[in-house]
Short mmCIF file of C-alpha atoms in Angstrom, two decimals:
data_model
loop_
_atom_site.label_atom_id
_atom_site.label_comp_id
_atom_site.label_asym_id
_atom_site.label_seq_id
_atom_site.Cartn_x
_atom_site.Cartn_y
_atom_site.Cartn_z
CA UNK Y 190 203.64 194.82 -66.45
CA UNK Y 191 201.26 196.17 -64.09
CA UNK Y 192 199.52 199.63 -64.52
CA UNK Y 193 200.60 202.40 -61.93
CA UNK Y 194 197.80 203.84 -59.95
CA UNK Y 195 198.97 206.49 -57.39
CA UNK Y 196 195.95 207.89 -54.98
CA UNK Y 197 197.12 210.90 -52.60
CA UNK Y 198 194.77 210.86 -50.09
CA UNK Y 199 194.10 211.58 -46.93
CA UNK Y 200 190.96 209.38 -46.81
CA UNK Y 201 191.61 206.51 -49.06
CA UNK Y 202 190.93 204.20 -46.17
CA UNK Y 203 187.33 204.47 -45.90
CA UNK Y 204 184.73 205.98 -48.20
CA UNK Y 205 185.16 206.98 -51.75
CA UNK Y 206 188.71 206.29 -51.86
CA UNK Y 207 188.56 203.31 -50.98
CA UNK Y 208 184.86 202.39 -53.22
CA UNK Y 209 187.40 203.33 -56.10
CA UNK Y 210 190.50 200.96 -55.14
CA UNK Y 211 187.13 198.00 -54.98
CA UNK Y 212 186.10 199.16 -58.59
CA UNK Y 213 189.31 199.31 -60.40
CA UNK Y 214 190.71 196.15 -59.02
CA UNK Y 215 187.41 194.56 -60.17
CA UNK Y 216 187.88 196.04 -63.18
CA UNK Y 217 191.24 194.72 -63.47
CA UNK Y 218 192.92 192.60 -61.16
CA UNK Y 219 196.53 193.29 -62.76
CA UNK Y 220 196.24 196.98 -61.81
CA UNK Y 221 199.05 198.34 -59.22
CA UNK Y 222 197.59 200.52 -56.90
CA UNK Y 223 199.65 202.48 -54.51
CA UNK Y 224 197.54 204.08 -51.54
CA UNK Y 225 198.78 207.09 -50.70
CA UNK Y 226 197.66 208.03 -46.95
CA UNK Y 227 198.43 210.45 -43.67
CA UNK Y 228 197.36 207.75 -41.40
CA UNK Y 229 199.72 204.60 -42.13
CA UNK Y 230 197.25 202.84 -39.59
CA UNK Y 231 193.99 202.82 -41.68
CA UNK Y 232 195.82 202.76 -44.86
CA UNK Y 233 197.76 198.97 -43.62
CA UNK Y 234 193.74 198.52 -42.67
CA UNK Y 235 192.47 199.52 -46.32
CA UNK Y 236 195.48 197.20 -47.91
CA UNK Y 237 193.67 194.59 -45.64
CA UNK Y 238 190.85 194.75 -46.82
CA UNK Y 239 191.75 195.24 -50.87
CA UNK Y 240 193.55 191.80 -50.46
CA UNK Y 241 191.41 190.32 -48.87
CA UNK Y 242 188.44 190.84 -51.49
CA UNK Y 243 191.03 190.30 -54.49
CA UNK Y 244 193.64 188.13 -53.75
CA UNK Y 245 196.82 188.61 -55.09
CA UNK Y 246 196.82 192.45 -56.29
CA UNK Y 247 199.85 194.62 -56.12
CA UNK Y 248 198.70 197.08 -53.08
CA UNK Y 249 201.94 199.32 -52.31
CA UNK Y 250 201.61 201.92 -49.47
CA UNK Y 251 203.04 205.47 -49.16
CA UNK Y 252 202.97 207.59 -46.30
CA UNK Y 253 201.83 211.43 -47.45
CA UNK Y 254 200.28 214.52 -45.97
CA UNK Y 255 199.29 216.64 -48.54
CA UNK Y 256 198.47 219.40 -46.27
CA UNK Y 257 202.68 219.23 -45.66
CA UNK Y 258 205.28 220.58 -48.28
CA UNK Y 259 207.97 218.47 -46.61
CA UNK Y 260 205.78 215.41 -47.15
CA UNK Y 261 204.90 215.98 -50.10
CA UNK Y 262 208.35 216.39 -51.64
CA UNK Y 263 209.32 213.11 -49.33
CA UNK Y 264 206.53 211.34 -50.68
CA UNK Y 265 207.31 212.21 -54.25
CA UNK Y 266 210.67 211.54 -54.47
CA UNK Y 267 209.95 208.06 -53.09
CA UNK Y 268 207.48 207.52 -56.03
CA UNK Y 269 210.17 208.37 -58.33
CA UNK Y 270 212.56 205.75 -56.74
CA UNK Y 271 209.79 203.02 -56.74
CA UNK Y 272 207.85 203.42 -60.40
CA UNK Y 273 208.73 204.14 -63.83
CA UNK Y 274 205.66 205.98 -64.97
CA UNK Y 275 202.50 206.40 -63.80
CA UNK Y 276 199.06 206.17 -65.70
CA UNK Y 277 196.48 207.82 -63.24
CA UNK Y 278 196.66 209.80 -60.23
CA UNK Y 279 193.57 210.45 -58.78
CA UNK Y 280 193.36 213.24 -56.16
CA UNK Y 281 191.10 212.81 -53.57
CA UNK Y 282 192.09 214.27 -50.36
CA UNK Y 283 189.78 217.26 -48.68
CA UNK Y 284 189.12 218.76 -45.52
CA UNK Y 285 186.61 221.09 -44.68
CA UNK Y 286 187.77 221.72 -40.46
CA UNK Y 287 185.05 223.01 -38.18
CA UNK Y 288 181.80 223.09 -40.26
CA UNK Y 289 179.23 224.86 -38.98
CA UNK Y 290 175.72 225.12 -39.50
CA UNK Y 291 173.79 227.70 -39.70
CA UNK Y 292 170.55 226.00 -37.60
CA UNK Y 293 167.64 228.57 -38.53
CA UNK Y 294 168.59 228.04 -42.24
CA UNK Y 295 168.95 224.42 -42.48
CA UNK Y 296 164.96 224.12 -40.82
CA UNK Y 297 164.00 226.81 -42.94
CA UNK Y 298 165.37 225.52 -45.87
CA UNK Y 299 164.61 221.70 -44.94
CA UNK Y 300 160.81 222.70 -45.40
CA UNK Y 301 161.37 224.67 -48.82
CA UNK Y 302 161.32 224.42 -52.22
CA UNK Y 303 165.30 224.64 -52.13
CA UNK Y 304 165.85 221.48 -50.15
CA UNK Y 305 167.02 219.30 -52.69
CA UNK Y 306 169.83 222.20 -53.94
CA UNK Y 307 170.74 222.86 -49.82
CA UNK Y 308 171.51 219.17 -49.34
CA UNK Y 309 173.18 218.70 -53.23
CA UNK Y 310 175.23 222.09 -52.37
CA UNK Y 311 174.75 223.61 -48.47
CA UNK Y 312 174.48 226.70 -49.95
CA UNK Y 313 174.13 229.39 -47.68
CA UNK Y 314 174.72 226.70 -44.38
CA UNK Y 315 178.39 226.00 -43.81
CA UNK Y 316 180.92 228.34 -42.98
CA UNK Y 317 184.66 226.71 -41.19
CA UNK Y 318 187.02 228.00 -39.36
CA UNK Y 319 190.44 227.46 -41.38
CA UNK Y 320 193.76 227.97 -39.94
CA UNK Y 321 197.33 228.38 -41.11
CA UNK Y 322 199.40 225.23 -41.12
CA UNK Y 323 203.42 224.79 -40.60
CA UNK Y 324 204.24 225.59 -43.56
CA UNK Y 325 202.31 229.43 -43.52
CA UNK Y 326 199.57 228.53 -45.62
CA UNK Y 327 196.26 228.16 -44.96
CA UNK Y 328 195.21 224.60 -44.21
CA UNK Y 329 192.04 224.08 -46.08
CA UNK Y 330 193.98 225.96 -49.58
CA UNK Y 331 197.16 223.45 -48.85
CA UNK Y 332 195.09 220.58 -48.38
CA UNK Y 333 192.69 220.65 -50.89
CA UNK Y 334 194.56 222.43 -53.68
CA UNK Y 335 198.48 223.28 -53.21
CA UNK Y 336 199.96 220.06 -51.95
CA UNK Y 337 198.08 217.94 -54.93
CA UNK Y 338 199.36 221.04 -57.40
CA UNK Y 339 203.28 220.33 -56.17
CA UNK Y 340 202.86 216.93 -56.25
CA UNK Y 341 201.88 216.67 -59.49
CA UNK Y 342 204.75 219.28 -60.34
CA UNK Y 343 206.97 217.08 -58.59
CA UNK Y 344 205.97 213.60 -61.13
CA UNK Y 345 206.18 215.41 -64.34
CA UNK Y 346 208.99 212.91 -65.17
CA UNK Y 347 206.54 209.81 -64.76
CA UNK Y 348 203.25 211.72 -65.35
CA UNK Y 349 204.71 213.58 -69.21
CA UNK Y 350 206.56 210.98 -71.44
CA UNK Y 351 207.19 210.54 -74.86
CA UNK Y 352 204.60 207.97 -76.07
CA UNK Y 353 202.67 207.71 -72.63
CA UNK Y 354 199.58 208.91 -71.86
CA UNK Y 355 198.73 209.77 -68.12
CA UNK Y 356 195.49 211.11 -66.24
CA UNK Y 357 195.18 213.55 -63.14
CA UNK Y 358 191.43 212.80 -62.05
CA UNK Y 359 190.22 215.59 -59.37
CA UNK Y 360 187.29 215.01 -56.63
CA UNK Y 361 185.56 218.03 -56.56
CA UNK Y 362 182.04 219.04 -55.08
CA UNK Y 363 178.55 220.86 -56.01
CA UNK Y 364 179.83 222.82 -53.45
CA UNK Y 365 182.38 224.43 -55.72
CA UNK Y 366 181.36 227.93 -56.61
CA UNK Y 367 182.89 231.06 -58.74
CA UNK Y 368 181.09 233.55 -55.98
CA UNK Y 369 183.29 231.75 -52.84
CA UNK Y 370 187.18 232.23 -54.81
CA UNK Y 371 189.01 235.62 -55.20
CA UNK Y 372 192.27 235.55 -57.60
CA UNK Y 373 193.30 238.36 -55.24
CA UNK Y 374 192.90 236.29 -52.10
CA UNK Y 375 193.30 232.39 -53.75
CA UNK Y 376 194.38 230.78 -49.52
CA UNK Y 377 190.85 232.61 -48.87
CA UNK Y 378 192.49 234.20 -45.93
CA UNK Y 379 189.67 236.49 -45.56
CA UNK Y 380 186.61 234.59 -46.40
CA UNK Y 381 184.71 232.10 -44.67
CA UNK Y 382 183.92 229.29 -47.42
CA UNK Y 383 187.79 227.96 -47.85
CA UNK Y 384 186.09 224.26 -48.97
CA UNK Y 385 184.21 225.91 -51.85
CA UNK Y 386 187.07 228.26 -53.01
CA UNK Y 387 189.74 225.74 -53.07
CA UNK Y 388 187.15 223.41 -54.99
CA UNK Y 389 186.63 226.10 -57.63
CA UNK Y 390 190.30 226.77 -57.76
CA UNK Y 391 190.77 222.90 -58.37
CA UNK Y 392 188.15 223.31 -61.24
CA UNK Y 393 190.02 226.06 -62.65
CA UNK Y 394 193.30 223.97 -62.17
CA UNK Y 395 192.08 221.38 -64.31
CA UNK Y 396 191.33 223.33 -66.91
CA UNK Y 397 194.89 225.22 -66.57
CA UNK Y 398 196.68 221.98 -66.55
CA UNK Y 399 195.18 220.41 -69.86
CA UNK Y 400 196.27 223.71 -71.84
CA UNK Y 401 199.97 223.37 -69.96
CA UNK Y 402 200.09 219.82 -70.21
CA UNK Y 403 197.97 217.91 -73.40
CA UNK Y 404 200.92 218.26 -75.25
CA UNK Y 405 203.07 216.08 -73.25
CA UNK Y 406 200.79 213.41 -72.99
CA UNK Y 407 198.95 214.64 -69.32
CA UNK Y 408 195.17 215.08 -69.37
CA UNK Y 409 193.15 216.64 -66.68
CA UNK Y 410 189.34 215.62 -65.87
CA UNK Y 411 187.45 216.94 -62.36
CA UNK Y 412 184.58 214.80 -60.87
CA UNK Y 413 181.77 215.66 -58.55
CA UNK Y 414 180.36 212.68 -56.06
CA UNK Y 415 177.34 213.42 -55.15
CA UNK Y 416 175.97 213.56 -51.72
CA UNK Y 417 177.88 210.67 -50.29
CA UNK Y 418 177.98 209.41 -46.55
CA UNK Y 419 180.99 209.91 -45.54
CA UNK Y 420 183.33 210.63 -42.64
CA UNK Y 421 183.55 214.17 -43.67
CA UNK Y 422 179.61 214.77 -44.37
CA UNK Y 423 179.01 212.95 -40.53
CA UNK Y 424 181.24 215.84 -39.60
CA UNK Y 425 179.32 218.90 -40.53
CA UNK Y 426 176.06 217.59 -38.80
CA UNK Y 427 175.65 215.45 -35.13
CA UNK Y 428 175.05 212.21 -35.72
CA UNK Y 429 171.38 212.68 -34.43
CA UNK Y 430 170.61 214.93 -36.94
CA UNK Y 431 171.70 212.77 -39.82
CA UNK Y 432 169.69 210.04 -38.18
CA UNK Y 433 166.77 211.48 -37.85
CA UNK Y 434 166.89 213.25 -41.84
CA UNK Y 435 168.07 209.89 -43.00
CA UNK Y 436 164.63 208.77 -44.11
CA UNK Y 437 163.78 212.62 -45.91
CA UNK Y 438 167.60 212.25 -47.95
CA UNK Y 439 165.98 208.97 -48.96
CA UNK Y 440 163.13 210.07 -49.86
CA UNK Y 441 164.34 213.23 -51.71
CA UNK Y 442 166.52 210.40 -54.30
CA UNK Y 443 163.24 209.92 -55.71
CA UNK Y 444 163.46 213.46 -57.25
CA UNK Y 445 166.90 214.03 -57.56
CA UNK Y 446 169.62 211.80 -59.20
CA UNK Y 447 172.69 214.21 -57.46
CA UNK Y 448 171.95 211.77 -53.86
CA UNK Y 449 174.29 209.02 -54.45
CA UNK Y 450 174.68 208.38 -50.80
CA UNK Y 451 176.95 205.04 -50.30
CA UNK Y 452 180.74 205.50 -51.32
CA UNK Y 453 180.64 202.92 -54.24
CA UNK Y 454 177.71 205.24 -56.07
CA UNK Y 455 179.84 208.15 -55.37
CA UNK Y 456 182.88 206.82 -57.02
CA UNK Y 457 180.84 206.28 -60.17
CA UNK Y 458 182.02 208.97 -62.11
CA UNK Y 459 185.95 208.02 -60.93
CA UNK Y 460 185.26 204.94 -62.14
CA UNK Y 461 183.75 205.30 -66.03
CA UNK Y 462 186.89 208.03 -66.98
CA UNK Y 463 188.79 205.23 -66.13
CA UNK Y 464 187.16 203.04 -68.97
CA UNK Y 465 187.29 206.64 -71.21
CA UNK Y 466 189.78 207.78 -73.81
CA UNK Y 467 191.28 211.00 -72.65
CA UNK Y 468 191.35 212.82 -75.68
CA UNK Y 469 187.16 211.93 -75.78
CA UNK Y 470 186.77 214.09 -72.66
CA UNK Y 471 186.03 217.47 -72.66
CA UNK Y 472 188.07 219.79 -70.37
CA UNK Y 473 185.91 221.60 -69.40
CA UNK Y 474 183.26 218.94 -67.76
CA UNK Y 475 183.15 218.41 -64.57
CA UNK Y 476 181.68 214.44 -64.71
CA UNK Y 477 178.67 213.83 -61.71
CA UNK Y 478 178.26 210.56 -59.95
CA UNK Y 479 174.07 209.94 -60.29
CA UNK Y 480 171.86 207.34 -58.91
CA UNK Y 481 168.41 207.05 -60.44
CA UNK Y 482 165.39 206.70 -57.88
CA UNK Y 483 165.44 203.09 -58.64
CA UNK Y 484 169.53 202.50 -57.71
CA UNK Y 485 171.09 203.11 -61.25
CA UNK Y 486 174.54 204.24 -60.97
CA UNK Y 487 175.52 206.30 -64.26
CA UNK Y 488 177.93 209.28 -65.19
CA UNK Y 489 176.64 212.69 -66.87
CA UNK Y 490 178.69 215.64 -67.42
CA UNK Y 491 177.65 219.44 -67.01
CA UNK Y 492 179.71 222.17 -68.22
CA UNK Y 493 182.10 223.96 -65.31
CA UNK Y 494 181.55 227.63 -64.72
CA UNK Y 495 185.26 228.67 -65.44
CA UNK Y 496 186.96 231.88 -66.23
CA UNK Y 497 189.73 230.57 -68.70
CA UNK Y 498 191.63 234.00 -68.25
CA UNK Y 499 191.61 232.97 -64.24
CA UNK Y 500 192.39 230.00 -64.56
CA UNK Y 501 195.33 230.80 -66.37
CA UNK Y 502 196.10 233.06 -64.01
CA UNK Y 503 196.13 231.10 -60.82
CA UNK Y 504 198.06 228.41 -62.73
CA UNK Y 505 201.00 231.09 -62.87
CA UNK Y 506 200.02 232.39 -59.05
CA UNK Y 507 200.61 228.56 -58.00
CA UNK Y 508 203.90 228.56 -59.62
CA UNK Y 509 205.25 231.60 -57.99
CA UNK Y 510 204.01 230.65 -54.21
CA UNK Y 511 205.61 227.01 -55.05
CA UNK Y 512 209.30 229.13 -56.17
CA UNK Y 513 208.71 230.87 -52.60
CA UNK Y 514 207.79 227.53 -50.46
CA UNK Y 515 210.52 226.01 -51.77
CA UNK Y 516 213.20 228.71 -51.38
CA UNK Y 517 211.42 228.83 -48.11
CA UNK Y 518 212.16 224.79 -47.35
CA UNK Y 519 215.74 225.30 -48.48
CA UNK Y 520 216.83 228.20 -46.17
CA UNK Y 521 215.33 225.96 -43.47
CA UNK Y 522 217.41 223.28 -44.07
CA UNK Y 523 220.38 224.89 -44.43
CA UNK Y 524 219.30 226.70 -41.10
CA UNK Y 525 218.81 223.06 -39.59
CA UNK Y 526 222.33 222.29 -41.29
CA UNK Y 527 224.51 225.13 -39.73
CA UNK Y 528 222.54 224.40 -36.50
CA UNK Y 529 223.58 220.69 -36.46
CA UNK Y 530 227.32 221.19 -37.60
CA UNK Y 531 227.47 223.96 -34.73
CA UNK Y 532 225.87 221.16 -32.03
CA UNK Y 533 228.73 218.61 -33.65
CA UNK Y 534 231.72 221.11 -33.04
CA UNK Y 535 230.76 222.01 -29.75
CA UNK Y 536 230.57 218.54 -28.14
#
């Protein structure tokens, strides 16, 4: 029987997402991977290319927004229809809209003694300008953090059974810090570092879930990347600027092992807890992809600078917005309902 591999994701079709798919059908060609994507496009495109490099591998396909309450229940009830359980779910999706960069720092910095830490972290440099989305919340909080929370609410039934052991694997960043989240203000309505809070708040979801959840078989681990290439990082910079820093980030591996660069170092760390027992892992790890000066791919953990108390306490925050988003959905389909039977009388 093939293993059940679910990836929500709004980028599995290029970068990390995608290095991962590479690795773990390498690592075992009888694996079932569904690739779960917003664009159906690039995610037929990513199939492509899986198949084509490994012949023969179950690839399934699942349309999801995770930025979308609607989708996300539409997406998991379709799961539930197709598989019986499911062993890992790795959740990779993130969005930081409208980065910008704060010019006089990054040349300041660039020339300083912090260089290595701006580049590993852009402390200081980004602020984005987050919005709210359809459903109320604010994008950037839904995105990164609520829509992979209800998800995973929503496959309890294949994620906790009797017997079974599951993972929930998190991609989360250097750029996740206790100073950028407020319990108070967890959608960061007020702030202007949404990536970072909803990165910590994914740290301290981890860590929530593997107190709720070890019991019933589900275990929790959070991953950092590195400084990958990707669509995203191209985003925050023009593409002249990353061209003409390319040969200093290069340089600056030398010194640092945090500047993994290319996708398939970055997905290092995804990779190796696959290999790992669940119950070796330590909850409270966050696991870095690191590439030695000389190319070496390898996986180190460093302990996560969690409140347990808070984390606890946006676990039961989470679970009170999802009672109200869903109470939410439900008078608006009943609204839609009523609408639609008044439309059908009156023709």
């Amino acid at each position: 029987m093939c293993m059940t591999v679910s990836l929500p994701s709004i980028s599995l079709c290029s970068g990390i997402g995608l290095a991962l798919c590479e690795r773990l059908l390498t690592e075992n060609s009888q694996i079932r991977l569904c690739l779960a994507c917003r664009n159906m496009q690039r995610a037929e495109a990513a199939r492509s290319a899986l198949l084509t490099s490994h012949t023969g591998a179950c690839v399934d396909l699942l349309h999801l927004d995770v930025g979308s309450v609607r989708s996300v229940l539409t997406a998991a009830k379709e799961v539930k229809t197709r598989y019986r359980k499911i062993d890992f779910l790795y959740l990779n999706a993130g969005i930081m809209p409208n980065p910008q960069v704060d010019i006089r720092a990054f040349i300041k910095g660039l020339f300083s003694r912090n260089v290595i830490n701006m580049f590993a972290t852009a402390e200081g440099l980004l602020t984005q300008q987050d919005h709210l989305n359809s459903d109320g919340l604010q994008e950037v909080f839904a995105t990164n953090l609520f829509g992979h929370f209800l998800m995973i609410r929503e496959l309890e039934p294949l994620l906790c059974q009797a017997g079974h052991t599951s993972r929930v694997v998190w991609t989360s960043s250097s750029n996740a810090r206790r100073s950028a989240f407020d319990i108070e203000d967890m959608q960061h309505r007020n702030g202007t570092e949404p990536y970072s809070s909803s990165k910590y708040a994914s740290d301290m979801l981890s860590l929530a879930l593997n107190r709720q959840k070890n019991s019933q078989g589900l275990f929790s681990s959070v991953i950092c990347p590195g400084l990958v290439m990707t669509n995203l990082t191209y985003g925050i910079l023009p593409s002249f600027f990353w061209t003409l820093i390319m040969p200093i980030m290069w340089l600056i591996r030398i010194f640092t092992n945090t500047f993994t660069l290319t996708p398939y170092n970055g997905a290092e760390a995804l990779h190796w807890l696959f290999l790992q027992a669940p119950e070796s892992l330590d909850p409270r790890a966050k696991y870095h992809s690191l590439t030695s000066g000389l190319g070496t791919n390898y996986t180190e953990p460093q302990r996560m600078d969690i409140d347990e108390e808070m984390s606890e306490a946006l676990y039961k925050k989470l679970l009170k917005l999802e009672t109200v988003v869903r109470r939410k959905l439900s008078e608006e389909n009943a609204d839609n309902k009523a609408y639609q039977q008044y439309l059908n009388e009156t023709e």
